[in-house]
PDB file of C-alpha atoms and ligand atoms in Angstrom:
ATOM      1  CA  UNK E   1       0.000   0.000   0.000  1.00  0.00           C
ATOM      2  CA  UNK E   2       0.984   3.698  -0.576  1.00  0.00           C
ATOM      3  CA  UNK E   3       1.451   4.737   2.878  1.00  0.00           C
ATOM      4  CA  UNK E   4       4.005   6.575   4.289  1.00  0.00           C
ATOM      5  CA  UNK E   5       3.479   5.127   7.518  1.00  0.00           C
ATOM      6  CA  UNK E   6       2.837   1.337   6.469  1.00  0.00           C
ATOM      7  CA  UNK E   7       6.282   1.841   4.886  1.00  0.00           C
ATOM      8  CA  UNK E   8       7.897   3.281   8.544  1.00  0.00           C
ATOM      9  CA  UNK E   9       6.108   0.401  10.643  1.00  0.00           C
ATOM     10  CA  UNK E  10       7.839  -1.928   8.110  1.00  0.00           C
ATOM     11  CA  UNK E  11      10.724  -0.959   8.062  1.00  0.00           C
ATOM     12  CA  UNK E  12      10.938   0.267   3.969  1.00  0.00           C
ATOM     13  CA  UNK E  13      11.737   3.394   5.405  1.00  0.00           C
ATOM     14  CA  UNK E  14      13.883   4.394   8.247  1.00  0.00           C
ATOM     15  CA  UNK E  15      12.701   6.058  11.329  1.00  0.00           C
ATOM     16  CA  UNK E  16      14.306   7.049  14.476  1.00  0.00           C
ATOM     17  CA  UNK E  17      11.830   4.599  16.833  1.00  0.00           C
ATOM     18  CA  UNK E  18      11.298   5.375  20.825  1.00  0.00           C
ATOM     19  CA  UNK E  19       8.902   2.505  21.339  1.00  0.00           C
ATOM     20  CA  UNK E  20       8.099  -0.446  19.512  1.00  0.00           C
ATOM     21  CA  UNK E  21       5.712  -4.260  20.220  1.00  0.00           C
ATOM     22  CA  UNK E  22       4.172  -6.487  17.948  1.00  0.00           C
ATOM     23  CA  UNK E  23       1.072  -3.762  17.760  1.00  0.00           C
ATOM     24  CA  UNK E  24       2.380  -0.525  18.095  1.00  0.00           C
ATOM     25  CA  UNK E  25       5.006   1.845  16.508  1.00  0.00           C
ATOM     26  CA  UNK E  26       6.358   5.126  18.319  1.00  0.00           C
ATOM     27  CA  UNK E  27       9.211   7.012  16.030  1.00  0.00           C
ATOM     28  CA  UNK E  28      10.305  10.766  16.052  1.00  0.00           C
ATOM     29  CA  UNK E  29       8.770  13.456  14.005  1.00  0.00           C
ATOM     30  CA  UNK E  30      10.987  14.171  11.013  1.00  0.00           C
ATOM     31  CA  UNK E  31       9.787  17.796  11.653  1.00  0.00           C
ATOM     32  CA  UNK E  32       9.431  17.961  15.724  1.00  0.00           C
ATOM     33  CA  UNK E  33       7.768  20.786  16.681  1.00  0.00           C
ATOM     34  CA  UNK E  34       8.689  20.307  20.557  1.00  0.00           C
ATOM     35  CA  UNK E  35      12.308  19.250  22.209  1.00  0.00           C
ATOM     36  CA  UNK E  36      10.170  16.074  21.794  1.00  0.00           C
ATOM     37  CA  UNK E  37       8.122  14.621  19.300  1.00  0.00           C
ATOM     38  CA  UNK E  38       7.238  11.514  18.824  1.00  0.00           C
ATOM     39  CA  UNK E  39       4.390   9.954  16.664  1.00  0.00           C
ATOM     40  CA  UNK E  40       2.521   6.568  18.074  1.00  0.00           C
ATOM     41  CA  UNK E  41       0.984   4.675  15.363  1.00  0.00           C
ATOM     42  CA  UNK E  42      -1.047   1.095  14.860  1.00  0.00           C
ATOM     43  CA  UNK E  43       1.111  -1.004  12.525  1.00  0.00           C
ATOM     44  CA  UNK E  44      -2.544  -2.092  11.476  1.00  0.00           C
ATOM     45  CA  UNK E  45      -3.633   0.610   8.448  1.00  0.00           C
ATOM     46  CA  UNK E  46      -5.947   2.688   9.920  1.00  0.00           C
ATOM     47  CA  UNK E  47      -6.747   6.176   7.794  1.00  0.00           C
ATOM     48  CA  UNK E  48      -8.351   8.039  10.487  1.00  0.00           C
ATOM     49  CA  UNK E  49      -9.346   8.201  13.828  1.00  0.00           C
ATOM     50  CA  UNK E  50     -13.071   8.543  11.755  1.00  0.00           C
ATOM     51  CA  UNK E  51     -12.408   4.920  10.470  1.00  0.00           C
ATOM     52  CA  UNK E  52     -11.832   2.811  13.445  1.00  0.00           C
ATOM     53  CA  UNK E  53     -14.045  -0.325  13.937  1.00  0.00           C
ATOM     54  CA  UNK E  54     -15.505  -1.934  16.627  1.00  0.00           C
ATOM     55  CA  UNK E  55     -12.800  -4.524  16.065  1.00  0.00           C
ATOM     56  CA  UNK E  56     -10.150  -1.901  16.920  1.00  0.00           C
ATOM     57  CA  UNK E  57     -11.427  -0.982  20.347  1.00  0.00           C
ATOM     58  CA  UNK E  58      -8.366  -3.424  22.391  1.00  0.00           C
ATOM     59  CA  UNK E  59      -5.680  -1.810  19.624  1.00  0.00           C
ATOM     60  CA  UNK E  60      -7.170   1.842  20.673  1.00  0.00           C
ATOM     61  CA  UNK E  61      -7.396   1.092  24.390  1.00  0.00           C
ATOM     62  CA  UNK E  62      -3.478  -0.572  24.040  1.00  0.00           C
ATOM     63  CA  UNK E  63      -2.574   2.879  22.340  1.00  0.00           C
ATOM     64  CA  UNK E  64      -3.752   4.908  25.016  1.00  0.00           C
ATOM     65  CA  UNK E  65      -2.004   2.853  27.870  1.00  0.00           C
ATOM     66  CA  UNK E  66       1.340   3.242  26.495  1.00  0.00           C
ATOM     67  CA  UNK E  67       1.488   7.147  26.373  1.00  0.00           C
ATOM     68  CA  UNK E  68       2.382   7.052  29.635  1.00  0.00           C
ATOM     69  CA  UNK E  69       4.688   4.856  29.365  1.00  0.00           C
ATOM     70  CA  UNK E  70       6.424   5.976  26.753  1.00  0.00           C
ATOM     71  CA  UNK E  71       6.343   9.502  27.766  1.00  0.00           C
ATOM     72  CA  UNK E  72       8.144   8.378  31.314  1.00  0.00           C
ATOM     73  CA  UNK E  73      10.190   6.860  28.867  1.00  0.00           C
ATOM     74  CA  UNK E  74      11.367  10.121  27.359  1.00  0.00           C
ATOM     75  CA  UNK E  75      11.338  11.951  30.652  1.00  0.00           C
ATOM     76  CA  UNK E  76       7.918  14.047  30.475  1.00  0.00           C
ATOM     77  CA  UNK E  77       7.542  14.136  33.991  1.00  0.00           C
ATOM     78  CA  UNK E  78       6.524  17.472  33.678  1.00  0.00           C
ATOM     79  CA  UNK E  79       3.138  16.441  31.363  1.00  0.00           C
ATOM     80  CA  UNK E  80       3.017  16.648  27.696  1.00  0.00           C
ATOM     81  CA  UNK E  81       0.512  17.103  24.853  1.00  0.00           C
ATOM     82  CA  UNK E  82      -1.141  14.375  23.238  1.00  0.00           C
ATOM     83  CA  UNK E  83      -2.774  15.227  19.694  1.00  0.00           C
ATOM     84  CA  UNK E  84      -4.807  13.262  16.796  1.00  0.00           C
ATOM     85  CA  UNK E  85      -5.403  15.313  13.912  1.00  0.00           C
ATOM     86  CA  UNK E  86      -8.281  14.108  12.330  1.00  0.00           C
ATOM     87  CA  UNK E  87      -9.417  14.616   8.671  1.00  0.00           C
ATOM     88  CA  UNK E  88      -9.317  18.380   6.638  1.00  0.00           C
ATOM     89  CA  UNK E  89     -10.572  20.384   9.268  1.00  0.00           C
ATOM     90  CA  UNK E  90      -7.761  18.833  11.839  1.00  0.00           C
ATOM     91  CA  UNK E  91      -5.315  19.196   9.056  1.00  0.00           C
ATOM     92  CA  UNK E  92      -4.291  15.143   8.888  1.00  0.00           C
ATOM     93  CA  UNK E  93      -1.636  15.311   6.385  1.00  0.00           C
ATOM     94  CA  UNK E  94      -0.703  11.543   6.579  1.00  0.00           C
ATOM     95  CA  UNK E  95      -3.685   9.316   6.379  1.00  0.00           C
ATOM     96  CA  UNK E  96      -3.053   6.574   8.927  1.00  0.00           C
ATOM     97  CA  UNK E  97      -3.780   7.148  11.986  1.00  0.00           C
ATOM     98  CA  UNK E  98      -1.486   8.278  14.603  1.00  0.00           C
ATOM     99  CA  UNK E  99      -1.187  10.211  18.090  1.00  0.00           C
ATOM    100  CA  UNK E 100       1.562  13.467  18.447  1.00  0.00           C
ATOM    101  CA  UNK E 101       2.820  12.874  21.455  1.00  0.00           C
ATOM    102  CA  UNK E 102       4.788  16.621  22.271  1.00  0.00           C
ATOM    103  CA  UNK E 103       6.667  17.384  25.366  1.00  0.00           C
ATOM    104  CA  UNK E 104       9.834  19.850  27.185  1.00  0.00           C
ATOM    105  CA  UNK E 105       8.235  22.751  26.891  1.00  0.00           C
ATOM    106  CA  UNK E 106       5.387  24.442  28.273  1.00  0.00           C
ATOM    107  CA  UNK E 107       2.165  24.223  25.195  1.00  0.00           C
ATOM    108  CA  UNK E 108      -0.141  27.333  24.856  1.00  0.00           C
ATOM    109  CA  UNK E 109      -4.145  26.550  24.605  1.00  0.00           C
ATOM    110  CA  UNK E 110      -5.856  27.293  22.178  1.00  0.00           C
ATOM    111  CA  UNK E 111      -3.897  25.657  19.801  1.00  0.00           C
ATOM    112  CA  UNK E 112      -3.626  26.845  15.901  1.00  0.00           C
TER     113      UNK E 112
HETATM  114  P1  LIG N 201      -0.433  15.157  10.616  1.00  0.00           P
HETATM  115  O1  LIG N 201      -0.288  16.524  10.034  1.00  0.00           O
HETATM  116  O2  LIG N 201      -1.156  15.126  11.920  1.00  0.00           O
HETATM  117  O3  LIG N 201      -0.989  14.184   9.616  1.00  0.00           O
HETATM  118  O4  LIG N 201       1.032  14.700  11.005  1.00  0.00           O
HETATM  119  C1  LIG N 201       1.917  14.078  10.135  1.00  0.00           C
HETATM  120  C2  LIG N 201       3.277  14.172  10.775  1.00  0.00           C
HETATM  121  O5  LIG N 201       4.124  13.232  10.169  1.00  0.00           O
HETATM  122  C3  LIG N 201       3.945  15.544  10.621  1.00  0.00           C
HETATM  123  O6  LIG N 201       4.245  16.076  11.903  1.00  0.00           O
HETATM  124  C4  LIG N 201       5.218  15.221   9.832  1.00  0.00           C
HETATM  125  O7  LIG N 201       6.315  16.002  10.226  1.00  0.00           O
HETATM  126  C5  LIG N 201       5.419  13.742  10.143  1.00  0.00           C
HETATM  127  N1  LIG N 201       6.139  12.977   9.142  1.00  0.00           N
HETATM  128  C6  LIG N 201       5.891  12.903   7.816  1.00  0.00           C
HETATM  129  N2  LIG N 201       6.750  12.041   7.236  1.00  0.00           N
HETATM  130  C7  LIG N 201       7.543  11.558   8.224  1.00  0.00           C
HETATM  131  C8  LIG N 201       8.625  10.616   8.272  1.00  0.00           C
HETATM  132  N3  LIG N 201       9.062   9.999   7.166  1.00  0.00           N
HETATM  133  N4  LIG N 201       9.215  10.374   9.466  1.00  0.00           N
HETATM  134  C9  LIG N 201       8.777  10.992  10.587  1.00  0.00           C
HETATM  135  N5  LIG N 201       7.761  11.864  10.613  1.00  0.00           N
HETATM  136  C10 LIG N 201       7.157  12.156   9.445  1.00  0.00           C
HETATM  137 ZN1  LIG N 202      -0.816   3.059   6.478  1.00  0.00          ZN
END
């Protein structure tokens, strides 16, 4: 498939990863727009958060309880932002999903 991020989770092209299982892909943001950012992805195609089945629920839920983890992981002790940009409006660029995780420095609300 023509995915930019299908290609990262297999390994056709190279990423800088922070957190990796058999599920689950967490690599740094060629363009980081915080001392750290990190995207977490399912290795499972997924375009959107708008497109996620029923069947995804235990992949969404395993998602969510590794943030923490991997933000301990990259020393955000302090808290961090985590973002899903979803479809036009959100301004999704890459059409699988995946979560910014942003952290080391202090984030303004609202956001842009
Ligand atoms: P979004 O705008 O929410 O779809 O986010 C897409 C993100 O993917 C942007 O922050 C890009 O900088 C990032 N990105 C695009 N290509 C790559 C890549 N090859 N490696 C790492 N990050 C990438
Ligand atoms: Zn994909």
């Amino acid at each position: 498939m023509d995915c930019i991020f299908c290609m990262i989770a297999n390994k056709e092209i190279p990423s800088k990863v922070a957190y990796e299982d058999d599920k689950i892909l967490c690599f740094h943001d060629l363009e980081p727009q915080a001392p750290v950012h990190v995207l977490i992805i399912p290795k499972k195609h997924i375009a959107s958060l708008d497109e996620v089945q029923e069947e995804d629920k235990e992949l969404l839920g395993h998602i969510m309880m590794m943030v923490p983890k991997i933000a301990e992981s990259l020393g955000l002790e302090n808290g961090y932002r985590l973002v899903n940009n979803c479809g036009e409006d959100g301004f999704q660029t890459v059409k699988h999903l995946h979560f910014h995780l942003l952290g080391k420095r202090k984030m303004i609300w609202p956001p842009g």
